[in-house]
Each structure stands twice: as C-alpha cells, then as structure tokens.
Amino acid sequence: MADRIVALSGNPTARKFASQLGVSLPPVLKRDSEAWAEQPLAGKSVLVLGTTGAELTAPLATALARSGAEPVVDGDLAGFAEAGEAWGRPPKAAGDEEKVDVIVFDATGIRDIAGLKALHGAMQPRLKGLQKSGRVLVLSRPHKDVAGIEASATQRALDGFTRSLAKEVGRKGSTANLLVVKEGAEDRLEPVLRWFASPRSAFISGQPVVVSKTVRRAEDKARRPLDGKVVVVTGSARGIGAATAATMAREGAKVVVLDHPSADAQAAEVAAKIGGKPLLLDVTEPDAGEQIVAFAQEHFGGLDVVVHNAGVTRDKTLARMKEEHWDFVLGVNLAAILKMNEAIVPALGKNGRLVFLSSIGGIGGNVGQTNYAASKAGVIGIVDTMSARLARKGIAVNAVAPGFIETRMTAAIPVATREVARRLSNVSQGGLPQDVAETITFLASPGAHGLCGQVVRVCGGNLLGA
Ligand code: NAD
C-alpha cells in the first residue's frame, strides 16, 4: 500500500497548504536509479571540514576529485590542491554562506575531548548551508585501534554524534553516516565514500560502516561494476528481490531470478524484463544449493554473487505462536541459507560476494516477531563467522538490514502499526525496494572490497521493522 502522505508531499500546492496549517509533511527524498556514472559526484559541491592531524586528507582529496565533486575546503586547502588539479577539480576555500550538497568531516585526528569541540565549532555554523537531501559523512578510526582511553572514548563519541545528527538533518531529507576507516585501508575509502555521498544512499542514516582491508583487493569500477558477473537473487519475483535483480542487471550482471514455484508467472516476468533466467525452486529443498550452482553454471557458465533475499514472516506473540510458525520462519530465513551455502561457497568465482538480508527486527527486536527476529539475528551471526573465514578466499560477506520498506510484506502489517512504523524513521517515511536494491548492488560490486562483515541498515535511522 503506497504511502499517501509522501505522495502528497511531492505536490507543491499540498506542501504550501500544509505549511499554512502548521503541519509538516515528510521530505521528498532525492534518489538516483540510473546506471552508475564515471563521475557520480559531478556537479556536487562537497564541503570538507577537518581538524589538525586529520589522517585521511590525501585519500579524501583523490576520492572527491576523481568522482567529479567540487571540493570546498575549510582548513588545509593545500592538501586538496594536487589531486584537484590532476582531475580538473581545484579546491575552493570555503566562504561564509556556502550552499553545499555534502559535508565531510575528517575526525580521524581527534584524540581528546577538547578536540571534539571542533565538531561543534566547525560543523554548527555550516549545517544551515546543507542543501535538502544532503549528506554528512564523518570519518573516524576504529575506537579500539587508537592508543589511550581518552583517544578511544573520543573516537567512539563520533558514533553517538553522527547518529544524533542523522535524526536532526532527516527533517530535510538529509542523512549523516560514519565511515570508520581502519589503518591500512585508506585506499579502500574512495568507492565507499562516493557511494555514501550519492543519492543512492537516500535511506541509510545514522549508520557506522567499517572500511577494512579484510578481503582481497578487487579492481574498482566506476561504471557497470557487475559486468559479466553471474548473480543469483533468491526470492526475486517481487519486492526487494525483484528490485535487486533489476538493479544488478542494470549494472551488467547476468541474473538468475530464483523464486518459489508458486511465484512462477511473476518470476518469468521479472526475468524476461531484465534478460535473466527464472529458476523455480523452494529454498528449503535439501539440494537447493546444488540446484542453484548447477543452474548458474549451465545457463551462465559460473557463479559470482548470491543474494540470500527470500524471506517470510509469521507474526504472533510468543504466547500465541504455534510450533509450525516457528519452524516455517526459521526454516526459510535461516536453516535454508546455511544448507545452501554448503554447495554455493565452494562454487563462487574469484572476488565472490555473498549478501544476506537481515532486518532491523533482528537488531532491535519487535513485538510478535520472536521467530523472525531470531532468524534475522541468526543471519548476522552467519555474516560475523563467514566473513572472517571467507575473506582469506577473497569472498566478501555482508548483510543489509532493511527497516520499514514498502513491499507486500509490510503491506500486511495492521494499518495503525504500519503508519507508526513509517513515521519513526529520521525522514518520516518508509524506504523503497530500490533503496535496498542499490545498497545490495553496491555491496556486490568489486569496489566494495573495503566492506566485509558489515551489516548495513537501510532503515532511514528507524529502529522498528518487518
Ligand atoms: P516479499 O514477501 O515481498 O518477497 C519475498 C520473496 O521471497 C517472495 O517472492 C517469495 O515468493 C519468496 N520466497 C519466500 N519463501 C520462499 C522459498 N521457500 N523459496 C523461494 N522463494 C521464497 O518480501 P520483501 O519485503 O521483498 O523482503 C525481502 C527480504 O527482505 C526478506 O528476507 C525480508 O525478511 C527482508 N526484509 C524486508 C523488510 C521490509 O520492510 N519489506 C524489512 C526487513 C527485512
């Protein structure tokens, strides 16, 4: 069921009328569902704020210039000059009334509480210049990796700061996220930064992401990142899976559209639209993994990426939950994945990728979802263990945890709960399947080699979800 209030929000007359009545409508989020571009930040003005000792100036300068951004620097202008000139994007010194699309605050050099004051001093006067649907990115170091208790507390403080700021800027459709860059992974920052600075991350906010060199390097591609890759998306006849299959095909992937035999017609339609192949299969079949591998090899000659998306709910409070509700949800959402992976993992090609669908229900819990939340938290357990194990083989393992996304699954939620769930996000609305699809596509791309073992919430900062 479409969100009528968000639809109304897109109408200028309705917005004017609402504001005369003193009612605030949710912001209209800027999104981008076109194919990836060579310079995704072209025409975007990026304000760089930093403090003495900022450790990521060089990779940041290169990332911005190469992505086509126009850097506006409040601080060490010289650090941005060389890269800016090399890519025809000379940095500009920040003036007082700067209007910008993105603010990047490099906080990696802050080691004490006094230094944290720069968050207030440098950022506070600049926020009013952030355009609607803007992005704030704070760069930090993992707090456990810096020496000294105060330094650790200081770096950890950036997490709370960013989550709170995310709630404040959400009213204008803007987001704030924290990129935690491990020592030695500085050269993996660029693809992550340009993706999080782009409109594709419209529904991710208040999210820390760790950039590491856990997994083997892969050749980063700004355009058609999945060219030639063979991808299987389970549960892709509709909803998030269908959007993911289409988005991955848009970026060059050969897609197996897998769904339950009962979704025959829909799977065939999705596959025909994107030039993929439908595979009708119940993921709980004992040899589902073997069937997936054989099908991908037969039709496309290999297997590079699997998106474990098929999922079900059977919501009941535990007191009223029958054994079959428990077994059904745990069976599809967790046990089937474990079993399929036994056959899938050994068949994955070089720089393989596994992307799992968790849920914020699995992080924050939800009334009536002990079964579902257990299964989705279990998925995070799989990611934690497998990411460490498979990184050595060059396979990156990550999860997305959607919040409230407008699909058939959430259309089944009772109307009052659904309305509350939508408005609880920082941007006062639910996300779209496309928001999750873009995130999964990014995680599957070679340039996401800095992310491994991450659970990326696509929830607009919400903490309640299906
Ligand atoms: P959906 O119900 O619209 O689609 C799920 C798909 O999985 C369907 O096409 C269904 O036929 C397929 N499927 C179910 N059981 C299957 C089986 N045994 N074998 C093969 N296919 C099977 O759901 P959605 O909202 O698009 O959700 C997709 C994923 O995202 C799920 O894992 C869900 O738990 C997760 N998720 C969704 C939300 C949300 O708000 N929609 C929030 C958090 C997490």
Coordinates of C-alpha atoms and ligand atoms in Angstrom, one line a residue:
M1 CA 0.0 0.0 0.0
A2 CA 1.6 3.3 -1.2
D3 CA 2.3 6.0 1.4
R4 CA -0.2 8.7 0.5
I5 CA 1.3 11.3 2.8
V6 CA 4.7 11.0 1.0
A7 CA 2.8 11.2 -2.4
L8 CA 1.1 14.4 -1.1
S9 CA 4.4 15.8 0.0
G10 CA 5.6 15.8 -3.7
N11 CA 2.9 18.2 -4.6
P12 CA 3.9 21.9 -4.2
T13 CA 0.4 23.1 -3.6
A14 CA -0.2 20.5 -0.9
R15 CA 3.1 21.4 0.8
K16 CA 2.2 25.1 0.8
F17 CA -1.3 24.3 2.2
A18 CA 0.2 22.0 4.9
S19 CA 2.7 24.6 5.9
Q20 CA -0.1 27.3 6.3
L21 CA -1.8 24.8 8.6
G22 CA 1.5 24.3 10.5
V23 CA 1.6 20.7 9.5
S24 CA 5.0 19.3 8.4
L25 CA 5.0 16.8 5.6
P26 CA 7.8 14.2 5.1
P27 CA 10.6 15.4 2.9
V28 CA 10.8 14.3 -0.7
L29 CA 14.0 12.2 -0.9
K30 CA 16.3 12.6 -3.9
R31 CA 17.2 9.2 -5.3
D32 CA 19.2 8.0 -8.3
S33 CA 18.1 4.8 -10.1
E34 CA 20.1 5.5 -13.3
A35 CA 23.1 3.4 -14.2
W36 CA 26.4 4.2 -12.3
A37 CA 28.3 7.0 -13.9
E38 CA 32.1 7.5 -14.3
Q39 CA 31.9 10.6 -12.1
P40 CA 29.0 10.1 -9.7
L41 CA 29.6 13.3 -7.7
A42 CA 29.9 15.6 -10.8
G43 CA 28.4 19.0 -10.1
K44 CA 28.1 18.3 -6.3
S45 CA 29.7 20.8 -4.0
V46 CA 31.4 19.0 -1.1
L47 CA 32.5 20.9 1.9
V48 CA 35.4 19.4 3.7
L49 CA 35.9 20.2 7.4
G50 CA 38.7 18.8 9.4
T51 CA 40.9 19.2 12.3
T52 CA 44.6 19.4 12.9
G53 CA 46.1 16.0 12.3
A54 CA 43.3 14.7 10.0
E55 CA 44.7 11.4 8.7
L56 CA 42.7 11.0 5.5
T57 CA 43.3 14.2 3.6
A58 CA 45.2 12.5 0.7
P59 CA 42.7 9.7 0.0
L60 CA 39.8 12.1 0.5
A61 CA 41.2 14.6 -1.9
T62 CA 41.7 11.9 -4.6
A63 CA 38.3 10.4 -4.0
L64 CA 36.5 13.7 -4.4
A65 CA 38.4 14.9 -7.4
R66 CA 38.2 11.6 -9.2
S67 CA 34.4 11.4 -8.5
G68 CA 33.9 14.8 -10.1
A69 CA 33.0 16.6 -6.9
E70 CA 33.8 20.3 -6.4
P71 CA 35.7 20.4 -3.1
V72 CA 35.2 23.4 -0.9
V73 CA 37.7 23.3 1.9
D74 CA 37.5 24.9 5.4
G75 CA 41.0 24.1 6.6
D76 CA 44.0 22.6 4.8
L77 CA 43.4 23.8 1.2
A78 CA 47.0 22.7 0.2
G79 CA 46.2 19.1 0.9
F80 CA 43.5 19.1 -1.8
A81 CA 45.4 21.1 -4.4
E82 CA 47.4 18.4 -6.1
A83 CA 44.6 15.9 -6.6
G84 CA 42.2 18.7 -7.5
E85 CA 44.5 20.0 -10.2
A86 CA 45.2 16.5 -11.6
W87 CA 41.5 15.9 -12.1
G88 CA 40.5 19.4 -13.1
R89 CA 38.7 20.0 -9.8
P90 CA 40.8 22.7 -8.0
P91 CA 39.6 23.1 -4.4
K92 CA 38.0 26.3 -3.3
A93 CA 38.4 28.0 0.1
A94 CA 35.1 27.9 2.0
G95 CA 33.3 31.2 2.2
D96 CA 30.7 32.2 4.9
E97 CA 27.5 31.5 3.1
E98 CA 28.4 28.3 1.3
K99 CA 25.5 26.1 0.0
V100 CA 26.7 22.5 -0.3
D101 CA 25.4 19.1 -1.2
V102 CA 27.7 17.1 1.1
I103 CA 29.7 17.9 4.2
V104 CA 32.7 15.6 5.0
F105 CA 34.2 16.0 8.5
D106 CA 37.6 14.2 8.8
A107 CA 37.7 13.5 12.5
T108 CA 40.4 10.8 12.3
G109 CA 43.0 13.1 14.0
I110 CA 40.9 13.9 17.1
R111 CA 42.4 12.2 20.2
D112 CA 40.9 14.1 23.2
I113 CA 37.7 15.6 24.5
A114 CA 39.0 19.1 23.8
G115 CA 39.5 18.2 20.2
L116 CA 35.9 17.0 19.9
K117 CA 34.8 20.6 20.3
A118 CA 35.7 21.0 16.6
L119 CA 32.6 19.0 15.9
H120 CA 30.6 21.9 17.3
G121 CA 32.9 24.7 16.2
A122 CA 33.4 23.7 12.6
M123 CA 30.1 21.9 11.9
Q124 CA 27.5 24.0 13.7
P125 CA 27.8 27.2 11.6
R126 CA 27.9 25.1 8.4
L127 CA 24.8 22.9 8.7
K128 CA 22.4 25.6 7.6
G129 CA 24.2 25.6 4.2
L130 CA 23.5 21.9 3.6
Q131 CA 21.0 21.5 0.7
K132 CA 17.9 19.3 1.1
S133 CA 18.6 15.6 0.6
G134 CA 22.2 16.5 1.6
R135 CA 24.8 14.1 3.0
V136 CA 27.0 14.4 6.1
L137 CA 29.9 12.0 6.3
V138 CA 32.1 11.8 9.4
L139 CA 35.4 9.9 9.0
S140 CA 36.8 8.2 12.0
R141 CA 39.2 5.5 13.2
P142 CA 38.0 2.3 15.0
H143 CA 38.0 3.4 18.6
K144 CA 39.6 0.2 19.8
D145 CA 42.5 0.7 17.5
V146 CA 43.7 4.1 18.9
A147 CA 46.1 4.3 21.8
G148 CA 44.8 5.6 25.1
I149 CA 41.5 5.6 26.9
E150 CA 40.7 9.2 26.2
A151 CA 41.5 8.8 22.5
S152 CA 39.3 5.7 22.3
A153 CA 36.4 7.5 24.1
T154 CA 36.8 10.4 21.7
Q155 CA 36.7 8.3 18.5
R156 CA 33.7 6.3 19.9
A157 CA 32.0 9.6 20.7
L158 CA 31.8 10.3 16.9
D159 CA 29.3 7.4 16.6
G160 CA 26.8 8.9 19.0
F161 CA 27.3 12.3 17.5
T162 CA 26.6 11.1 14.0
R163 CA 23.5 9.1 15.0
S164 CA 22.0 12.1 16.7
L165 CA 22.9 14.5 13.8
A166 CA 21.2 12.0 11.5
K167 CA 18.0 12.4 13.4
E168 CA 18.3 16.2 13.1
V169 CA 19.1 16.5 9.4
G170 CA 16.5 13.9 8.5
R171 CA 13.8 16.5 8.5
K172 CA 15.2 17.9 5.3
G173 CA 15.7 14.5 3.8
S174 CA 19.4 14.6 4.6
T175 CA 21.4 11.8 6.1
A176 CA 24.5 11.5 8.3
N177 CA 26.7 8.4 8.4
L178 CA 30.1 7.4 9.9
L179 CA 32.8 5.9 7.9
V180 CA 35.2 4.1 10.2
V181 CA 38.5 3.6 8.3
K182 CA 40.9 1.0 9.6
E183 CA 44.7 1.7 9.4
G184 CA 45.9 0.4 6.1
A185 CA 42.5 0.5 4.4
E186 CA 42.8 4.2 3.4
D187 CA 43.0 3.2 -0.3
R188 CA 39.6 1.4 0.0
L189 CA 37.8 4.5 1.1
E190 CA 37.1 6.1 -2.3
P191 CA 34.3 3.8 -3.6
V192 CA 32.6 3.7 -0.2
L193 CA 32.8 7.5 0.1
R194 CA 31.4 8.2 -3.4
W195 CA 28.5 5.8 -2.9
F196 CA 27.6 7.1 0.6
A197 CA 27.8 10.7 -0.7
S198 CA 25.5 9.9 -3.6
P199 CA 21.7 9.9 -3.8
R200 CA 21.7 6.1 -3.9
S201 CA 22.2 6.0 -0.1
A202 CA 19.0 8.1 0.4
F203 CA 17.5 5.7 3.1
I204 CA 20.7 5.0 5.1
S205 CA 21.2 7.2 8.0
G206 CA 22.9 7.1 11.4
Q207 CA 24.9 4.1 10.2
P208 CA 28.5 3.4 11.1
V209 CA 30.4 1.4 8.4
V210 CA 33.9 -0.1 8.9
V211 CA 36.2 0.1 5.9
S212 CA 38.9 -2.5 6.2
K213 CA 41.4 -4.5 4.1
T214 CA 39.9 -7.8 5.4
V215 CA 39.2 -9.1 1.9
R216 CA 41.4 -9.3 -1.1
R217 CA 41.6 -6.2 -3.4
A218 CA 39.4 -6.2 -6.4
E219 CA 39.6 -3.8 -9.4
D220 CA 37.2 -0.9 -8.6
K221 CA 34.9 0.0 -11.4
A222 CA 33.0 3.3 -11.5
R223 CA 30.7 2.1 -14.3
R224 CA 28.9 -1.2 -14.9
P225 CA 30.5 -2.7 -11.8
L226 CA 28.8 -6.1 -12.3
D227 CA 29.7 -6.6 -16.0
G228 CA 29.9 -10.3 -16.7
K229 CA 29.1 -11.3 -13.1
V230 CA 26.7 -14.2 -12.6
V231 CA 24.3 -13.3 -9.8
V232 CA 21.6 -15.4 -8.1
V233 CA 18.9 -13.4 -6.1
T234 CA 16.6 -15.7 -4.1
G235 CA 13.0 -14.5 -3.7
S236 CA 13.3 -12.1 -6.7
A237 CA 9.8 -12.5 -8.2
R238 CA 8.7 -9.4 -6.3
G239 CA 9.5 -6.8 -3.7
I240 CA 13.1 -6.1 -2.7
G241 CA 14.4 -9.2 -4.6
A242 CA 12.8 -8.1 -7.9
A243 CA 14.2 -4.6 -7.5
T244 CA 17.6 -6.1 -6.7
A245 CA 17.6 -8.4 -9.7
A246 CA 16.7 -5.4 -12.0
T247 CA 19.3 -3.1 -10.5
M248 CA 22.1 -5.7 -10.7
A249 CA 21.2 -6.4 -14.3
R250 CA 21.3 -2.6 -15.0
E251 CA 24.9 -2.8 -13.8
G252 CA 25.8 -5.6 -16.2
A253 CA 25.1 -8.8 -14.2
K254 CA 23.6 -11.9 -15.6
V255 CA 20.8 -12.7 -13.2
V256 CA 19.2 -15.9 -12.1
V257 CA 15.7 -14.9 -10.8
L258 CA 15.0 -17.5 -8.2
D259 CA 11.7 -17.9 -6.5
H260 CA 9.2 -20.4 -5.1
P261 CA 7.4 -22.5 -7.7
S262 CA 4.1 -20.7 -6.6
A263 CA 5.6 -17.4 -8.0
D264 CA 6.0 -18.9 -11.5
A265 CA 4.4 -16.1 -13.6
Q266 CA 6.0 -13.3 -11.6
A267 CA 9.5 -14.8 -11.8
A268 CA 9.1 -15.3 -15.5
E269 CA 8.0 -11.7 -16.0
V270 CA 10.9 -10.3 -13.9
A271 CA 13.4 -12.5 -15.7
A272 CA 12.1 -11.5 -19.2
K273 CA 12.3 -7.8 -18.4
I274 CA 15.9 -7.9 -17.4
G275 CA 17.3 -10.6 -19.7
G276 CA 17.7 -13.0 -16.8
K277 CA 16.8 -16.7 -16.3
P278 CA 14.0 -17.8 -14.0
L279 CA 14.6 -20.6 -11.6
L280 CA 11.6 -22.0 -9.7
L281 CA 12.9 -23.5 -6.5
D282 CA 11.9 -23.8 -2.9
V283 CA 15.0 -22.7 -1.0
T284 CA 14.2 -25.2 1.8
E285 CA 14.6 -28.2 -0.6
P286 CA 17.6 -30.2 0.8
D287 CA 19.6 -29.9 -2.5
A288 CA 18.6 -26.3 -3.3
G289 CA 22.3 -25.2 -3.1
E290 CA 23.4 -27.8 -5.6
Q291 CA 20.5 -26.9 -7.9
I292 CA 21.4 -23.2 -7.8
V293 CA 25.1 -23.9 -8.7
A294 CA 24.1 -26.3 -11.5
F295 CA 21.6 -23.9 -13.0
A296 CA 24.0 -20.9 -12.9
Q297 CA 26.8 -22.9 -14.4
E298 CA 24.5 -24.4 -17.1
H299 CA 23.0 -21.1 -18.2
F300 CA 25.7 -18.5 -17.5
G301 CA 28.9 -20.6 -17.0
G302 CA 29.7 -19.8 -13.4
L303 CA 28.6 -18.1 -10.1
D304 CA 29.9 -14.9 -8.6
V305 CA 27.3 -13.4 -6.3
V306 CA 24.5 -14.8 -4.3
V307 CA 21.9 -12.6 -2.6
H308 CA 20.0 -14.5 0.1
N309 CA 16.9 -12.5 0.0
A310 CA 14.0 -15.0 0.1
G311 CA 12.3 -14.5 3.5
V312 CA 8.9 -15.0 5.2
T313 CA 7.1 -13.8 8.3
R314 CA 4.5 -15.5 10.6
D315 CA 3.9 -12.8 13.2
K316 CA 2.4 -13.9 16.6
T317 CA 3.4 -13.1 20.2
L318 CA 5.4 -16.0 21.6
A319 CA 2.4 -16.9 23.9
R320 CA 0.3 -17.4 20.8
M321 CA 2.9 -18.7 18.4
K322 CA 2.4 -22.3 17.2
E323 CA 5.3 -24.6 16.6
E324 CA 4.7 -24.6 12.8
H325 CA 5.0 -20.7 12.7
W326 CA 8.4 -21.0 14.4
D327 CA 9.6 -23.8 12.2
F328 CA 8.4 -22.2 9.0
V329 CA 10.2 -18.9 9.6
L330 CA 13.4 -20.4 11.0
G331 CA 13.4 -22.9 8.2
V332 CA 13.2 -20.4 5.3
N333 CA 15.1 -17.5 6.8
L334 CA 18.0 -19.3 8.5
A335 CA 18.3 -23.1 8.1
A336 CA 17.9 -23.0 4.3
I337 CA 20.6 -20.4 3.9
L338 CA 23.1 -22.4 6.0
K339 CA 22.3 -25.5 3.9
M340 CA 22.5 -23.8 0.5
N341 CA 25.8 -22.2 1.4
E342 CA 27.4 -25.6 1.8
A343 CA 27.2 -26.0 -2.0
I344 CA 27.3 -22.3 -3.0
V345 CA 30.5 -21.2 -1.3
P346 CA 32.9 -23.7 -3.0
A347 CA 31.4 -22.7 -6.4
L348 CA 31.9 -19.0 -6.1
G349 CA 34.3 -17.4 -8.5
K350 CA 37.2 -15.0 -7.9
N351 CA 36.2 -12.0 -5.8
G352 CA 32.9 -13.7 -5.0
R353 CA 30.3 -11.9 -2.9
L354 CA 27.6 -13.1 -0.5
V355 CA 24.9 -10.6 0.5
F356 CA 22.4 -11.6 3.2
L357 CA 19.0 -9.9 4.1
S358 CA 18.8 -9.4 7.8
S359 CA 16.4 -6.9 9.3
I360 CA 16.4 -4.2 11.9
G361 CA 13.8 -6.5 13.6
G362 CA 16.9 -8.8 14.1
I363 CA 18.8 -5.9 15.7
G364 CA 16.2 -4.1 17.7
G365 CA 13.5 -6.8 18.2
N366 CA 9.8 -6.4 17.5
V367 CA 6.6 -7.5 19.2
G368 CA 5.2 -10.6 17.6
Q369 CA 8.4 -11.4 15.8
T370 CA 10.4 -13.7 18.1
N371 CA 10.7 -16.2 15.3
Y372 CA 11.5 -13.6 12.6
A373 CA 13.9 -11.6 14.8
A374 CA 15.7 -14.8 15.8
S375 CA 16.1 -15.8 12.2
K376 CA 17.4 -12.3 11.1
A377 CA 19.7 -12.0 14.1
G378 CA 20.9 -15.5 13.2
V379 CA 21.8 -14.2 9.8
I380 CA 24.0 -11.6 11.4
G381 CA 25.7 -14.5 13.2
I382 CA 26.4 -16.2 9.9
V383 CA 27.9 -13.0 8.5
D384 CA 30.1 -12.5 11.5
T385 CA 31.5 -16.0 11.2
M386 CA 31.6 -16.4 7.5
S387 CA 33.1 -13.0 6.8
A388 CA 36.2 -13.9 8.8
R389 CA 36.5 -17.3 7.3
L390 CA 35.9 -16.5 3.6
A391 CA 37.9 -13.2 3.5
R392 CA 41.0 -15.3 3.0
K393 CA 39.5 -16.7 -0.2
G394 CA 38.7 -13.2 -1.4
I395 CA 34.9 -13.6 -0.8
A396 CA 33.3 -10.6 0.9
V397 CA 30.3 -11.4 3.1
N398 CA 28.0 -8.6 4.2
A399 CA 24.3 -8.1 5.1
V400 CA 21.8 -5.4 4.7
A401 CA 19.2 -4.8 7.4
P402 CA 16.2 -3.1 6.0
G403 CA 13.9 -1.1 8.2
F404 CA 10.3 -0.4 7.0
I405 CA 10.3 -0.9 3.2
E406 CA 7.2 -0.5 1.1
T407 CA 6.6 -4.1 -0.1
R408 CA 3.9 -6.8 0.1
M409 CA 5.5 -8.0 3.4
T410 CA 4.9 -4.6 5.1
A411 CA 1.5 -4.0 3.4
A412 CA 0.4 -7.0 5.5
I413 CA 1.1 -5.1 8.8
P414 CA -2.0 -3.8 10.5
V415 CA -2.7 -0.2 9.4
A416 CA -2.0 1.7 12.6
T417 CA 1.3 -0.1 13.3
R418 CA 2.2 0.4 9.6
E419 CA 1.6 4.2 9.9
V420 CA 3.7 4.5 13.1
A421 CA 6.5 2.3 11.6
R422 CA 6.7 4.6 8.6
R423 CA 6.9 7.8 10.5
L424 CA 9.5 6.5 13.0
S425 CA 12.4 6.9 10.6
N426 CA 14.6 10.1 10.6
V427 CA 13.0 11.0 7.3
S428 CA 9.4 10.3 8.4
Q429 CA 8.7 7.7 5.8
G430 CA 9.4 4.1 4.8
G431 CA 12.0 3.2 2.2
L432 CA 11.5 1.8 -1.2
P433 CA 12.7 -1.6 -2.5
Q434 CA 15.1 0.4 -4.8
D435 CA 16.9 1.8 -1.7
V436 CA 17.7 -1.8 -0.6
A437 CA 18.5 -2.9 -4.1
E438 CA 21.0 -0.1 -4.6
T439 CA 22.8 -1.0 -1.4
I440 CA 23.0 -4.7 -2.2
T441 CA 24.3 -3.8 -5.7
F442 CA 27.0 -1.7 -4.1
L443 CA 27.9 -4.4 -1.7
A444 CA 28.2 -6.9 -4.6
S445 CA 30.4 -4.6 -6.6
P446 CA 34.2 -5.0 -6.8
G447 CA 34.8 -1.6 -5.3
A448 CA 33.1 -2.6 -2.1
H449 CA 36.2 -4.6 -1.3
G450 CA 36.6 -2.3 1.8
L451 CA 33.5 -3.8 3.4
C452 CA 33.4 -7.3 4.9
G453 CA 31.4 -8.5 7.8
Q454 CA 29.2 -5.4 7.8
V455 CA 25.5 -5.1 8.5
V456 CA 24.3 -2.1 6.7
R457 CA 20.9 -0.8 8.0
V458 CA 18.7 0.5 5.2
C459 CA 16.2 2.0 7.5
G460 CA 16.3 5.7 7.4
G461 CA 17.5 5.6 11.0
N462 CA 14.4 3.7 12.2
L463 CA 14.6 1.1 14.8
L464 CA 11.4 -0.8 14.2
G465 CA 11.0 -3.1 11.2
A466 CA 9.5 -6.1 9.5
Ligands
NAD1 P1 8.3 -10.2 -0.2 O1 7.4 -11.1 0.6 O2 7.7 -9.2 -1.0 O3 9.2 -11.2 -1.1 C1 9.8 -12.3 -0.6 C2 10.0 -13.3 -1.8 O4 10.6 -14.5 -1.3 C3 8.7 -13.7 -2.5 O5 8.8 -13.5 -3.9 C4 8.5 -15.1 -2.1 O6 7.9 -15.9 -3.0 C5 10.0 -15.6 -1.9 N1 10.1 -16.8 -1.1 C6 9.5 -17.0 0.1 N2 9.7 -18.2 0.6 C7 10.5 -18.8 -0.4 C8 11.0 -20.1 -0.5 N3 10.9 -21.0 0.4 N4 11.7 -20.4 -1.7 C9 11.9 -19.5 -2.6 N5 11.4 -18.2 -2.5 C10 10.7 -17.9 -1.4 O7 9.3 -9.7 0.8 P2 10.3 -8.4 0.8 O8 9.6 -7.4 1.6 O9 10.7 -8.1 -0.6 O10 11.5 -8.9 1.6 C11 12.7 -9.5 1.0 C12 13.7 -9.8 2.2 O11 13.9 -8.6 2.9 C13 13.2 -10.8 3.2 O12 14.3 -11.6 3.6 C14 12.7 -10.0 4.3 O13 12.7 -10.7 5.5 C15 13.7 -8.8 4.3 N6 13.2 -7.6 4.9 C16 12.1 -6.9 4.4 C17 11.7 -5.7 5.1 C18 10.6 -4.9 4.5 O14 10.2 -3.9 5.2 N7 9.9 -5.2 3.4 C19 12.3 -5.3 6.2 C20 13.4 -6.1 6.7 C21 13.8 -7.2 6.0

